[in-house]
Coordinates of C-alpha atoms in Angstrom, one line a residue:
M19 CA -49.3 -9.1 -42.2
M20 CA -47.6 -9.6 -45.6
L21 CA -48.3 -12.2 -48.1
S22 CA -45.6 -14.4 -49.2
R23 CA -44.4 -13.9 -52.8
S24 CA -45.6 -17.4 -53.7
C25 CA -49.3 -16.5 -52.9
L26 CA -49.1 -13.6 -55.5
V27 CA -47.7 -15.6 -58.5
Y28 CA -50.2 -16.7 -61.0
R29 CA -49.1 -19.9 -63.0
P30 CA -51.6 -20.6 -65.8
I31 CA -52.5 -24.1 -66.5
S32 CA -51.4 -23.7 -70.1
R33 CA -47.7 -23.8 -69.1
N34 CA -48.0 -27.5 -68.5
I35 CA -49.4 -28.1 -72.0
P36 CA -46.7 -29.1 -74.7
K37 CA -46.0 -26.2 -77.0
R38 CA -46.6 -28.3 -80.1
F39 CA -50.0 -29.1 -79.0
Q40 CA -50.6 -25.4 -78.4
S41 CA -49.5 -24.4 -81.8
A42 CA -51.5 -27.0 -83.5
Q43 CA -54.6 -25.8 -81.6
A44 CA -54.0 -22.2 -82.5
A45 CA -53.7 -23.0 -86.2
T46 CA -56.8 -25.1 -86.3
S47 CA -58.7 -22.2 -84.4
Q48 CA -57.5 -19.5 -86.7
T49 CA -58.5 -21.6 -89.8
D50 CA -62.0 -22.3 -88.5
R51 CA -62.8 -18.8 -87.3
I52 CA -64.7 -16.6 -89.8
P53 CA -65.0 -13.0 -88.6
L54 CA -68.5 -11.6 -88.5
P55 CA -69.1 -8.1 -89.8
A56 CA -70.0 -5.6 -87.1
Q57 CA -73.5 -4.1 -87.6
D58 CA -75.0 -0.8 -86.7
A59 CA -78.4 -0.4 -85.0
Q60 CA -81.3 -0.4 -87.3
V61 CA -84.4 1.5 -86.6
S62 CA -87.7 1.4 -88.8
K63 CA -91.4 1.8 -88.5
L64 CA -94.3 -0.4 -89.6
T65 CA -97.2 0.8 -91.4
S66 CA -99.1 0.4 -88.1
G67 CA -96.8 3.0 -86.6
L68 CA -95.0 0.6 -84.3
T69 CA -91.2 1.4 -84.0
I70 CA -88.8 -1.6 -84.6
A71 CA -85.2 -1.3 -83.5
S72 CA -82.5 -3.9 -83.4
L73 CA -78.9 -4.3 -83.0
E74 CA -77.3 -7.6 -84.2
N75 CA -74.3 -8.5 -81.9
Y76 CA -74.3 -12.3 -82.7
S77 CA -74.8 -13.1 -79.2
P78 CA -76.0 -16.6 -78.3
I79 CA -78.5 -14.9 -75.9
S80 CA -81.1 -12.7 -77.6
R81 CA -82.9 -10.0 -75.6
V82 CA -86.1 -8.5 -76.9
A83 CA -88.3 -5.8 -75.2
V84 CA -91.5 -3.9 -75.7
I85 CA -91.1 -0.4 -74.5
V86 CA -94.3 1.9 -73.9
N87 CA -94.6 5.6 -73.0
A88 CA -96.6 4.4 -69.9
G89 CA -94.5 5.5 -67.0
S90 CA -96.0 7.2 -63.9
R91 CA -95.8 10.7 -65.5
Y92 CA -98.9 9.7 -67.6
E93 CA -101.1 8.9 -64.7
S94 CA -104.0 11.1 -63.6
T95 CA -105.4 11.4 -60.1
K96 CA -108.0 8.9 -61.0
N97 CA -105.6 6.1 -61.8
L98 CA -102.4 6.9 -59.9
G99 CA -100.4 3.7 -59.6
S100 CA -101.4 2.2 -62.8
S101 CA -97.8 1.8 -64.1
H102 CA -96.9 0.1 -60.7
C103 CA -99.7 -2.4 -61.0
L104 CA -98.9 -3.3 -64.6
R105 CA -95.3 -3.9 -63.6
A106 CA -96.7 -6.3 -60.8
F107 CA -99.3 -7.9 -63.0
A108 CA -97.0 -8.7 -65.9
N109 CA -97.5 -12.3 -66.1
L110 CA -101.3 -12.5 -65.7
T111 CA -103.4 -14.2 -68.3
C112 CA -103.4 -12.6 -71.6
T113 CA -104.8 -13.4 -75.1
G114 CA -103.3 -16.7 -76.2
A115 CA -101.6 -17.5 -72.9
S116 CA -102.6 -18.2 -69.2
T117 CA -100.5 -17.4 -66.2
F118 CA -99.5 -21.0 -66.0
S119 CA -98.8 -21.1 -69.6
I120 CA -96.5 -18.2 -69.6
T121 CA -94.6 -19.4 -66.5
R122 CA -94.1 -23.1 -67.7
G123 CA -93.6 -22.0 -71.4
L124 CA -90.8 -19.5 -70.6
E125 CA -89.1 -22.0 -68.1
A126 CA -89.1 -24.6 -70.8
I127 CA -87.1 -22.6 -73.1
G128 CA -84.9 -21.2 -70.4
A129 CA -86.1 -17.6 -70.7
T130 CA -86.7 -15.0 -68.3
L131 CA -89.3 -12.2 -68.2
E132 CA -89.0 -8.9 -66.5
A133 CA -91.2 -5.7 -66.3
T134 CA -89.6 -2.5 -65.3
T135 CA -91.0 1.0 -65.0
T136 CA -89.6 4.6 -64.9
R137 CA -91.3 7.9 -64.7
D138 CA -91.2 7.9 -68.6
H139 CA -91.5 4.3 -69.7
L140 CA -92.9 0.8 -69.0
L141 CA -90.6 -2.0 -70.3
Y142 CA -91.4 -5.5 -70.9
S143 CA -88.2 -7.6 -71.6
I144 CA -87.4 -11.3 -72.3
K145 CA -84.0 -12.9 -72.3
C146 CA -83.7 -16.4 -74.0
L147 CA -81.4 -18.6 -76.1
R148 CA -81.0 -17.2 -79.7
D149 CA -82.6 -20.4 -81.1
N150 CA -85.8 -19.9 -79.0
V151 CA -86.4 -16.3 -79.7
D152 CA -89.5 -16.9 -81.8
V153 CA -91.2 -18.7 -79.1
A154 CA -90.2 -16.1 -76.4
V155 CA -91.4 -13.1 -78.6
N156 CA -94.8 -14.9 -79.0
Y157 CA -95.2 -14.7 -75.3
L158 CA -93.9 -11.1 -75.2
T159 CA -96.3 -9.8 -77.8
S160 CA -99.2 -11.4 -76.0
I161 CA -98.2 -10.0 -72.8
A162 CA -97.8 -6.5 -74.1
G163 CA -100.8 -6.6 -76.4
G164 CA -103.3 -8.7 -75.0
Q165 CA -103.9 -8.0 -71.3
E166 CA -107.2 -9.4 -70.1
F167 CA -107.1 -8.4 -66.4
R168 CA -109.3 -11.1 -65.1
R169 CA -110.9 -9.9 -61.9
W170 CA -109.8 -12.8 -59.7
E171 CA -106.3 -12.7 -60.9
V172 CA -106.0 -8.9 -60.4
N173 CA -107.3 -9.3 -56.7
D174 CA -105.1 -12.2 -56.1
S175 CA -102.0 -10.4 -57.4
K176 CA -102.4 -7.1 -55.4
Y177 CA -100.2 -8.6 -52.6
R178 CA -97.2 -7.9 -55.0
V179 CA -97.9 -4.3 -54.9
D180 CA -98.4 -4.3 -51.1
L181 CA -95.1 -6.1 -50.8
D182 CA -93.3 -3.2 -52.8
L183 CA -95.0 -0.6 -50.7
A184 CA -93.8 -2.3 -47.5
L185 CA -90.3 -2.4 -48.7
A186 CA -90.4 1.2 -49.8
E187 CA -91.7 2.3 -46.4
V188 CA -88.5 1.0 -44.6
N189 CA -86.1 2.7 -47.1
P190 CA -85.6 6.3 -46.4
Q191 CA -83.8 7.0 -49.6
I192 CA -86.9 5.9 -51.8
D193 CA -88.9 8.3 -49.6
V194 CA -86.7 11.2 -50.0
M195 CA -86.2 10.7 -53.9
E196 CA -90.0 10.4 -54.3
K197 CA -90.7 13.4 -52.2
L198 CA -88.0 15.4 -54.1
H199 CA -89.8 14.7 -57.4
G200 CA -93.1 15.5 -55.9
T201 CA -92.1 18.9 -54.7
A202 CA -90.3 19.6 -58.0
F203 CA -92.9 18.9 -60.4
R204 CA -96.5 18.6 -58.7
G205 CA -97.9 15.9 -60.8
N206 CA -96.6 14.5 -64.1
L207 CA -92.9 13.7 -63.3
G208 CA -94.0 14.3 -59.6
N209 CA -96.1 11.3 -59.7
S210 CA -94.6 8.5 -57.5
L211 CA -93.2 5.3 -59.1
F212 CA -95.4 3.5 -56.3
C213 CA -99.2 3.0 -56.1
P214 CA -100.6 5.1 -53.2
K215 CA -102.1 2.7 -50.6
Y216 CA -105.5 4.3 -50.8
M217 CA -105.6 3.4 -54.6
L218 CA -104.7 -0.2 -54.3
N219 CA -108.3 -1.3 -53.6
E220 CA -109.6 1.0 -56.2
F221 CA -107.9 -0.7 -59.1
T222 CA -110.4 -2.7 -61.1
P223 CA -110.0 -4.6 -64.5
D224 CA -111.8 -1.8 -66.2
L225 CA -109.5 0.9 -64.7
L226 CA -106.4 -0.9 -65.9
K227 CA -107.8 -1.7 -69.3
E228 CA -108.6 2.0 -69.7
F229 CA -105.1 3.1 -69.0
V230 CA -103.7 0.4 -71.3
D231 CA -106.1 1.4 -74.1
T232 CA -104.9 4.9 -73.9
Q233 CA -101.2 4.4 -73.6
F234 CA -100.6 1.1 -75.4
T235 CA -100.9 2.5 -79.0
A236 CA -98.6 1.7 -82.0
E237 CA -97.1 5.2 -82.2
N238 CA -96.6 5.0 -78.4
M239 CA -94.6 1.8 -78.5
A240 CA -91.5 0.2 -79.9
L241 CA -90.3 -3.5 -80.2
V242 CA -86.6 -3.7 -79.6
G243 CA -84.1 -6.6 -79.9
L244 CA -80.5 -7.4 -79.2
G245 CA -79.0 -10.4 -81.0
V246 CA -81.9 -10.5 -83.4
D247 CA -82.0 -10.0 -87.1
H248 CA -83.9 -6.8 -88.1
D249 CA -86.2 -8.4 -90.7
T250 CA -87.1 -11.2 -88.3
L251 CA -88.0 -8.6 -85.6
K252 CA -90.1 -6.8 -88.1
A253 CA -92.0 -9.9 -88.8
M254 CA -92.7 -10.5 -85.2
G255 CA -93.8 -6.8 -84.7
E256 CA -96.6 -7.5 -87.2
K257 CA -98.0 -9.9 -84.7
L258 CA -98.2 -7.4 -81.9
S259 CA -101.9 -6.5 -81.6
V260 CA -102.2 -2.8 -80.4
N261 CA -104.5 0.0 -81.1
Q262 CA -103.9 2.7 -83.6
G263 CA -103.4 6.2 -82.1
C264 CA -101.0 9.2 -81.9
K265 CA -98.2 9.3 -79.6
V266 CA -99.0 10.6 -76.1
N267 CA -97.0 13.6 -74.9
T268 CA -97.1 15.4 -71.6
V269 CA -95.1 18.4 -70.7
S270 CA -93.6 18.8 -67.2
K271 CA -93.3 22.2 -65.3
Y272 CA -90.6 22.6 -62.8
Y273 CA -91.6 24.3 -59.5
G274 CA -88.7 25.4 -57.2
G275 CA -88.4 26.9 -53.8
T276 CA -90.3 24.2 -51.9
E277 CA -89.3 21.4 -49.7
S278 CA -90.5 18.2 -47.9
R279 CA -89.6 17.4 -44.4
V280 CA -90.3 14.0 -42.7
Q281 CA -89.5 14.0 -39.1
N282 CA -89.0 10.7 -37.2
N283 CA -86.4 9.4 -34.6
N284 CA -83.9 8.2 -37.2
S285 CA -80.5 9.2 -36.1
L286 CA -79.1 9.3 -39.7
V287 CA -80.6 12.0 -41.8
H288 CA -81.2 11.6 -45.5
A289 CA -81.2 14.8 -47.5
A290 CA -81.6 15.5 -51.3
L291 CA -81.3 19.0 -52.9
A292 CA -81.8 19.6 -56.5
V293 CA -82.3 22.3 -59.2
Q294 CA -83.8 21.9 -62.6
G295 CA -81.7 19.7 -64.8
A296 CA -81.7 18.8 -68.6
G297 CA -83.9 16.3 -70.5
I298 CA -82.2 13.4 -72.3
H299 CA -82.5 15.2 -75.7
S300 CA -81.0 18.6 -74.4
E301 CA -77.5 19.8 -75.5
D302 CA -76.7 20.3 -71.8
V303 CA -77.3 16.7 -70.7
L304 CA -73.7 15.5 -71.4
T305 CA -72.2 18.6 -69.7
L306 CA -74.3 18.0 -66.6
S307 CA -73.0 14.4 -66.6
V308 CA -69.5 15.6 -66.6
M309 CA -70.4 18.0 -63.8
Q310 CA -71.8 15.1 -61.9
Y311 CA -68.5 13.2 -62.2
L312 CA -66.6 16.4 -61.3
L313 CA -68.5 16.7 -58.0
G314 CA -68.5 13.0 -57.4
P315 CA -71.2 10.4 -58.1
Q316 CA -71.7 7.0 -56.3
P317 CA -68.4 5.5 -55.4
S318 CA -67.0 3.2 -58.3
I319 CA -64.9 1.1 -55.7
K320 CA -66.9 -1.0 -53.2
W321 CA -66.4 0.1 -49.6
G322 CA -64.1 3.0 -50.9
S323 CA -64.1 6.3 -49.2
H324 CA -64.4 8.1 -52.6
M325 CA -62.3 11.0 -51.1
A326 CA -59.7 11.1 -53.9
T327 CA -61.9 12.7 -56.5
S328 CA -65.3 13.6 -55.0
K329 CA -65.5 17.2 -54.3
L330 CA -68.6 16.9 -52.3
N331 CA -67.1 14.3 -50.0
Q332 CA -63.9 16.4 -49.6
A333 CA -66.0 19.4 -48.5
A334 CA -68.1 17.4 -46.1
A335 CA -65.0 15.7 -44.6
K336 CA -63.6 19.0 -43.5
V337 CA -66.6 19.7 -41.2
T338 CA -67.4 16.4 -39.6
Q339 CA -65.7 13.4 -38.0
S340 CA -68.7 11.1 -38.2
P341 CA -69.5 8.8 -40.9
F342 CA -71.3 10.3 -43.9
H343 CA -72.1 10.0 -47.6
A344 CA -72.3 12.7 -50.2
S345 CA -72.8 12.2 -54.0
C346 CA -74.0 14.2 -57.0
V347 CA -77.3 13.0 -58.8
N348 CA -78.2 13.8 -62.3
M349 CA -81.7 12.5 -63.4
S350 CA -82.8 13.1 -67.0
Y351 CA -86.2 12.4 -68.5
A352 CA -87.8 13.1 -71.7
D353 CA -88.3 16.8 -71.4
T354 CA -86.5 18.0 -68.2
G355 CA -84.5 16.6 -65.2
L356 CA -83.1 17.2 -61.8
F357 CA -79.4 18.0 -61.0
G358 CA -78.3 18.1 -57.3
F359 CA -76.8 16.1 -54.5
Y360 CA -77.8 13.5 -52.0
V361 CA -76.3 13.5 -48.3
L362 CA -76.5 10.9 -45.5
G363 CA -75.1 12.1 -42.0
H364 CA -75.6 12.0 -38.4
A365 CA -78.5 14.2 -37.2
S366 CA -76.3 16.3 -34.9
E367 CA -74.0 17.4 -37.8
M368 CA -76.4 17.8 -40.7
E369 CA -76.3 21.6 -40.5
S370 CA -72.6 21.9 -41.1
V371 CA -72.5 18.9 -43.7
L372 CA -75.2 20.4 -45.7
K373 CA -73.8 23.9 -45.8
A374 CA -70.4 22.5 -46.8
T375 CA -71.8 20.4 -49.8
M376 CA -74.0 23.3 -50.8
G377 CA -71.1 25.5 -50.9
Q378 CA -69.2 23.1 -53.1
F379 CA -72.2 22.5 -55.2
G380 CA -72.8 26.2 -56.1
G381 CA -69.1 26.8 -56.4
L382 CA -69.3 25.6 -60.0
T383 CA -70.8 28.9 -61.1
K384 CA -67.7 30.8 -60.0
G385 CA -65.7 29.2 -62.6
N386 CA -63.0 27.7 -60.5
I387 CA -62.8 24.4 -62.3
D388 CA -59.3 22.8 -62.6
E389 CA -58.4 21.6 -66.1
N390 CA -57.1 18.2 -64.8
D391 CA -60.2 17.7 -62.7
F392 CA -62.4 18.4 -65.7
K393 CA -60.4 15.9 -67.9
R394 CA -60.6 13.3 -65.2
A395 CA -64.4 13.8 -65.0
K396 CA -64.6 13.3 -68.7
N397 CA -62.6 10.2 -68.6
Q398 CA -64.8 8.8 -65.8
L399 CA -68.0 9.6 -67.8
K400 CA -66.6 8.0 -71.0
S401 CA -65.6 4.8 -69.1
S402 CA -69.1 4.6 -67.4
L403 CA -70.8 4.9 -70.9
L404 CA -68.6 2.2 -72.5
M405 CA -69.3 -0.2 -69.6
K406 CA -72.9 0.4 -69.9
C407 CA -72.7 -0.6 -73.5
E408 CA -71.1 -3.9 -72.3
D409 CA -74.1 -4.5 -70.0
Q410 CA -76.7 -6.0 -72.3
E411 CA -79.6 -4.9 -70.2
S412 CA -78.4 -1.3 -70.1
L413 CA -77.8 -1.3 -73.8
L414 CA -81.3 -2.9 -74.5
E415 CA -82.9 -0.1 -72.6
S416 CA -80.7 2.7 -74.2
V417 CA -81.7 1.4 -77.7
A418 CA -85.4 1.2 -76.7
V419 CA -85.6 4.7 -75.2
Q420 CA -83.7 6.3 -78.0
S421 CA -85.6 4.6 -80.8
L422 CA -89.0 5.4 -79.3
S423 CA -88.4 8.9 -78.4
T424 CA -86.4 10.0 -81.6
G425 CA -86.8 7.3 -84.2
A426 CA -83.0 6.8 -84.3
Y427 CA -80.1 5.4 -82.2
Q428 CA -77.0 7.6 -81.5
P429 CA -73.8 5.3 -81.7
I430 CA -71.7 5.5 -78.6
E431 CA -68.7 6.8 -80.8
S432 CA -70.6 10.0 -81.5
V433 CA -71.5 10.5 -77.9
L434 CA -67.9 10.1 -76.9
A435 CA -66.8 12.6 -79.5
K436 CA -69.1 15.1 -77.9
V437 CA -67.8 14.5 -74.5
D438 CA -64.2 15.1 -75.8
N439 CA -65.2 18.5 -77.2
L440 CA -66.5 19.8 -73.8
K441 CA -64.6 22.5 -72.2
P442 CA -64.5 23.8 -68.5
Q443 CA -66.2 26.9 -69.6
D444 CA -69.0 24.9 -70.9
A445 CA -69.6 23.5 -67.5
V446 CA -69.5 27.1 -65.9
N447 CA -72.1 28.3 -68.4
V448 CA -74.4 25.4 -67.8
A449 CA -74.1 25.6 -64.1
K450 CA -75.1 29.4 -64.1
K451 CA -78.1 28.4 -66.2
V452 CA -79.3 25.5 -64.0
F453 CA -78.6 27.3 -60.7
N454 CA -80.8 30.2 -61.8
S455 CA -83.8 27.9 -61.0
K456 CA -84.9 27.8 -57.4
P457 CA -83.8 24.6 -55.7
V458 CA -86.1 21.9 -54.0
M459 CA -85.2 19.8 -51.0
A460 CA -86.4 16.7 -49.4
V461 CA -85.2 15.4 -45.9
N462 CA -85.9 12.4 -43.6
G463 CA -84.9 11.7 -40.2
D464 CA -84.4 13.5 -36.9
L465 CA -84.4 17.1 -38.2
G466 CA -83.6 19.1 -35.1
N467 CA -80.2 20.2 -36.6
T468 CA -81.2 20.0 -40.3
P469 CA -81.5 23.6 -41.8
Y470 CA -84.5 24.6 -43.8
L471 CA -84.0 25.3 -47.6
D472 CA -84.0 29.0 -47.2
E473 CA -81.2 28.7 -44.6
L474 CA -78.9 27.1 -47.2
L475 CA -79.3 29.7 -50.0

């Protein structure tokens, strides 16, 4: 069915406004507007060792965060799940503010509080109106620097962790990605983002406090803001009460050649295969990012087939008529990463689908990279990076991670310039380097027709 031409015509309301009125308004607005100078990100360090980073963008909404090197990689066997618990207990009573006070106080100024965790970091962030940033940051510094972990509040809040675990149990994708990290790193980065069930009742205020005292030190933290003056943020950072101490560093070791298989009656099989990738500070990280777009990441068009540019989808489509999904994954952490692909397909056809995607994945080492495909992948990566800069939450996290780990922030212009300088041969060289490591694999579903890892090599 075709739409009539009248349905496709856009007639702006402004066409009905007299032109004289429009010109008068334009003259007034041009006279009143005063251009504000663009500012670069600023990073400094207080005498206590706390890193302060800000990017003044003149937004009416300010975003401020405290980032800590306290992700799951820093957990030991005695406190597995600590970062998950800290995320779930973010609004519990702290020095100077009760749970009720935090909730009502932030609501009164129209602010929102979030706590997120990765394998590297724990991030407390607040979003509020610019005029209320001083009040919001007072709550934020209390939450990040004055945890009390009252026994009855901890026990009453454990249901939040239970809920997260229940949701994760019914999501095969979470299970596969957690198992993939576990087989690749065996502790450290292999630690799960989720608290083990057997540990939930073991967490006491003393255990949580011990983890906080170890990780929440000035050198291990940064106070970061968007839409905030740097000097103002520095003054706020002076109020953050944290212990003195050196930055905590852990080194991950990649172990390849292993796999995890979870057998059940799910007719759709989830499978992930990866080799050792690059850390966020590695020279190869941008090359691997281009390679991800060359092979095909998650589709950028909702409900799209992603067949036009995804090499992995094109390879899988040649061997199956059933619905499937294939995408390249590139996960970078502080010192290393994982690079591979994720496949979802019907149990009866997983052998052919996995072998086809594995063939396309390993084909990068042979040097058959089309110049136009490589240019397209670079354009897609640059577009993705620029769009993330427009997303204020993503930009806040980027500034936070870079300032804490390197003490500086790399402008997006310099990153784009590095992407422009990449050549197809760079991808071939990096592919040969990373594919020399033994791969790891994790699968979940009815595995009767899913090959073992050694059968794919």
